[in-house]
Amino acid sequence: MTARSPLFFEGTEMPTAGWWEALWPDPAGVLAAVGIRPGMEVIDLCSGDGWFTLQIAKIARHVTAIDIDPALLEVARHRLNDSGAANCDFVAGDAYELATLAPRPADLVFMANAFHGVPNRLRLSSAVRAALKPAGRFAVVNWHPRPREETKILGEPRGPKTELRMSADETTAAIEAGGLERTRLIEVPPYHYAAVFVRPSA
Ligand SMILES: C[S@@+](CC[C@H](N)C(=O)[O-])C[C@H]1O[C@@H](n2cnc3c(N)ncnc32)[C@H](O)[C@@H]1O
């Protein structure tokens, strides 16, 4: 599966240069901010090469990494194996199908750097809702809607094209339409925010 797949979300290619580590020096801090806790069942949706997945595995009871690109899942598998993490499943598939791809309902679905490319946001947020336990959380980490030329990392403009970037209000409206409620909005410097949603219990 490559970026040419019709299922591939626009502008969500994993970076090839080494700037991801410069942008995300503290993935565990981001996860703590969005509320990951020991004992949780977590889905890392659009998990890429596992930069966040590894830190999830260090905290959660279990994590399912879902990505449409099996080659990236292999990179993630090696990353977690090298660190001795054995509490992760790696599942190749389309994010819309997460409720059937994940083995169990989740306490937390984490989705970083991918929601901006989802063409059918209602379908995605409804699918996340179906994959969550009652009172489960959906945490979305998104680029702020700043012009791409302003979001420089290691001296170069980085990230998805300007037109794809979503405000926190746009993200919230799209996800609440799927039956989730926003509980928190967190600043994630230098260029991101995290919005956290809950599946209502009733
Ligand atoms: C920019 S990367 C971010 C990876 C990881 N979340 C992170 O922040 O380090 C986005 C990922 O979304 C994946 N992706 C794109 N379309 C997808 C789809 N339809 N279903 C599942 N994953 C998809 C890509 O393969 C890529 O690994």
XYZ file of C-alpha atoms and ligand atoms in Angstrom:
229
model
C 0.000 0.000 0.000
C 1.432 3.387 -0.957
C 0.393 7.021 -0.988
C -1.250 6.290 -4.358
C -3.907 4.096 -2.758
C -7.369 5.632 -3.081
C -7.829 4.893 0.627
C -4.782 6.926 1.640
C -5.648 10.158 3.482
C -4.277 13.219 1.665
C -1.227 14.885 3.166
C -0.525 12.148 5.724
C 2.720 10.694 4.369
C 5.241 9.835 7.065
C 8.147 12.301 6.795
C 11.272 10.932 5.147
C 13.699 13.448 6.643
C 14.815 13.356 10.277
C 12.654 16.259 11.350
C 9.895 14.232 13.035
C 12.089 13.604 16.068
C 12.907 17.337 16.183
C 9.215 18.243 16.110
C 8.231 15.547 18.639
C 11.073 15.306 21.155
C 8.695 14.272 23.952
C 5.925 11.988 22.636
C 5.338 10.655 26.159
C 4.590 14.192 27.341
C 1.951 14.609 24.615
C 0.343 11.330 25.638
C 0.309 12.293 29.304
C -1.328 15.603 28.390
C -4.188 13.903 26.545
C -4.836 11.570 29.470
C -3.276 8.189 28.755
C -3.192 6.080 31.928
C -1.852 2.696 33.034
C -4.315 -0.124 32.441
C -5.875 1.414 29.355
C -6.724 -0.431 26.138
C -5.512 1.976 23.421
C -5.779 2.199 19.637
C -3.065 4.225 17.880
C -4.937 5.139 14.700
C -2.765 5.960 11.669
C 0.224 4.961 13.754
C 2.924 5.388 11.098
C 6.361 4.147 12.134
C 5.412 3.881 15.813
C 6.969 7.048 17.238
C 3.962 7.488 19.546
C 3.032 3.796 19.667
C 6.156 2.894 21.617
C 5.396 5.446 24.317
C 1.776 4.284 24.469
C 2.974 0.717 24.988
C 5.140 1.825 27.908
C 2.084 3.155 29.759
C -1.005 1.280 28.557
C -2.035 -2.301 29.221
C -2.264 -2.923 25.470
C -2.099 -0.931 22.223
C -3.354 -1.777 18.746
C -1.434 0.114 16.059
C -3.506 0.568 12.900
C -2.086 1.933 9.660
C -2.851 1.452 6.006
C 0.841 1.026 5.162
C 2.188 -2.419 6.167
C 5.788 -1.287 5.605
C 5.418 1.397 8.256
C 3.868 -1.121 10.612
C 6.967 -3.286 10.145
C 9.162 -0.335 11.143
C 6.955 0.138 14.192
C 7.103 -3.564 15.026
C 10.909 -3.442 15.029
C 10.920 -0.281 17.116
C 8.758 -1.897 19.792
C 10.559 -5.249 19.650
C 13.900 -3.484 20.109
C 12.498 -1.837 23.232
C 11.101 -5.078 24.615
C 7.468 -3.990 24.348
C 5.254 -7.060 23.923
C 1.824 -5.524 24.518
C 1.134 -4.297 20.972
C -0.731 -5.650 17.955
C -0.012 -4.265 14.476
C -2.956 -4.227 12.087
C -2.830 -3.110 8.458
C -6.099 -1.567 7.361
C -8.222 1.450 6.673
C -8.940 3.769 9.599
C -12.663 3.800 8.819
C -12.728 0.095 9.723
C -11.101 0.450 13.126
C -14.011 -0.992 15.071
C -13.584 -4.313 13.265
C -9.773 -4.145 13.096
C -9.241 -3.684 16.840
C -9.619 -6.741 19.074
C -11.601 -5.060 21.866
C -13.400 -1.789 22.669
C -10.888 0.886 23.613
C -10.480 3.269 26.529
C -8.585 5.664 24.255
C -8.205 6.145 20.499
C -5.160 8.314 19.757
C -4.801 9.887 16.298
C -1.864 12.193 15.602
C -1.091 14.050 12.386
C -3.727 12.397 10.233
C -7.232 13.760 10.874
C -6.615 16.725 8.539
C -6.480 14.315 5.595
C -9.692 12.392 6.296
C -12.182 13.035 3.480
C -15.279 11.757 5.320
C -14.896 13.075 8.847
C -18.356 12.017 9.972
C -17.649 8.452 8.913
C -14.353 8.474 10.781
C -15.702 9.991 13.986
C -18.674 7.583 13.959
C -16.274 4.683 13.492
C -14.157 5.875 16.417
C -17.263 6.156 18.578
C -18.156 2.561 17.744
C -14.666 1.420 18.752
C -14.762 3.104 22.171
C -16.081 1.829 25.465
C -18.716 4.047 27.073
C -16.827 7.019 28.565
C -13.854 6.167 26.318
C -11.781 9.017 24.890
C -10.693 10.117 21.405
C -7.564 12.295 21.325
C -6.749 14.106 18.078
C -3.436 15.893 17.606
C -3.597 18.304 14.676
C -1.503 21.019 13.071
C -2.815 24.513 13.781
C -4.162 26.197 10.614
C -1.057 28.338 10.158
C 0.451 28.917 6.714
C 2.883 26.122 5.902
C 5.711 28.580 5.251
C 5.500 29.617 8.938
C 5.795 26.134 10.427
C 9.533 25.625 10.074
C 11.424 22.728 11.583
C 15.170 22.416 11.107
C 14.987 25.524 8.937
C 12.414 24.266 6.417
C 8.619 24.622 6.117
C 7.076 21.284 7.179
C 3.750 19.547 7.490
C 0.624 19.291 5.346
C -0.245 21.991 2.868
C -1.951 25.042 4.329
C -5.373 24.286 2.809
C -5.607 20.945 4.628
C -4.997 22.337 8.104
C -7.980 22.536 10.447
C -8.813 24.852 13.318
C -9.737 23.351 16.663
C -13.318 24.507 16.091
C -13.510 22.707 12.719
C -12.083 19.556 14.253
C -14.498 19.757 17.154
C -17.548 20.250 14.941
C -16.555 17.324 12.735
C -16.023 14.941 15.628
C -18.997 16.018 17.721
C -21.191 15.329 14.681
C -20.231 11.683 15.151
C -21.615 11.539 18.673
C -18.607 12.443 20.819
C -18.251 15.451 23.136
C -15.136 17.560 23.528
C -13.783 17.618 27.049
C -10.390 19.266 26.633
C -8.364 21.424 24.278
C -4.632 21.488 24.876
C -1.856 23.509 23.286
C 0.981 21.311 21.960
C 3.834 23.640 21.020
C 5.187 24.666 18.678
C 2.577 24.032 15.968
C -0.147 21.668 17.232
C -3.180 21.382 19.447
C -4.769 18.297 20.978
C -8.526 17.974 21.268
C -9.921 15.260 23.545
C -13.457 13.902 23.165
C -15.511 11.502 25.265
C -18.075 8.928 24.226
C -21.096 9.713 26.408
C -22.009 6.837 28.721
C -25.763 7.019 28.111
C 1.845 11.716 9.120
S 1.753 9.999 9.533
C 1.597 10.119 11.311
C 1.982 8.868 12.024
C 1.877 8.913 13.552
N 0.485 9.084 13.967
C 2.723 10.014 14.126
O 2.182 11.100 14.422
O 3.954 9.809 14.279
C 0.085 9.547 9.045
C -0.135 8.060 8.874
O -1.497 7.843 8.435
C -1.493 6.666 7.644
N -2.738 6.593 6.850
C -3.071 7.334 5.758
N -4.293 6.985 5.310
C -4.762 6.011 6.132
C -5.964 5.256 6.187
N -6.941 5.417 5.294
N -6.103 4.358 7.187
C -5.104 4.133 8.096
N -3.933 4.821 8.085
C -3.745 5.753 7.118
C -0.233 6.802 6.813
O 0.192 5.560 6.291
C 0.749 7.396 7.836
O 1.508 6.403 8.449
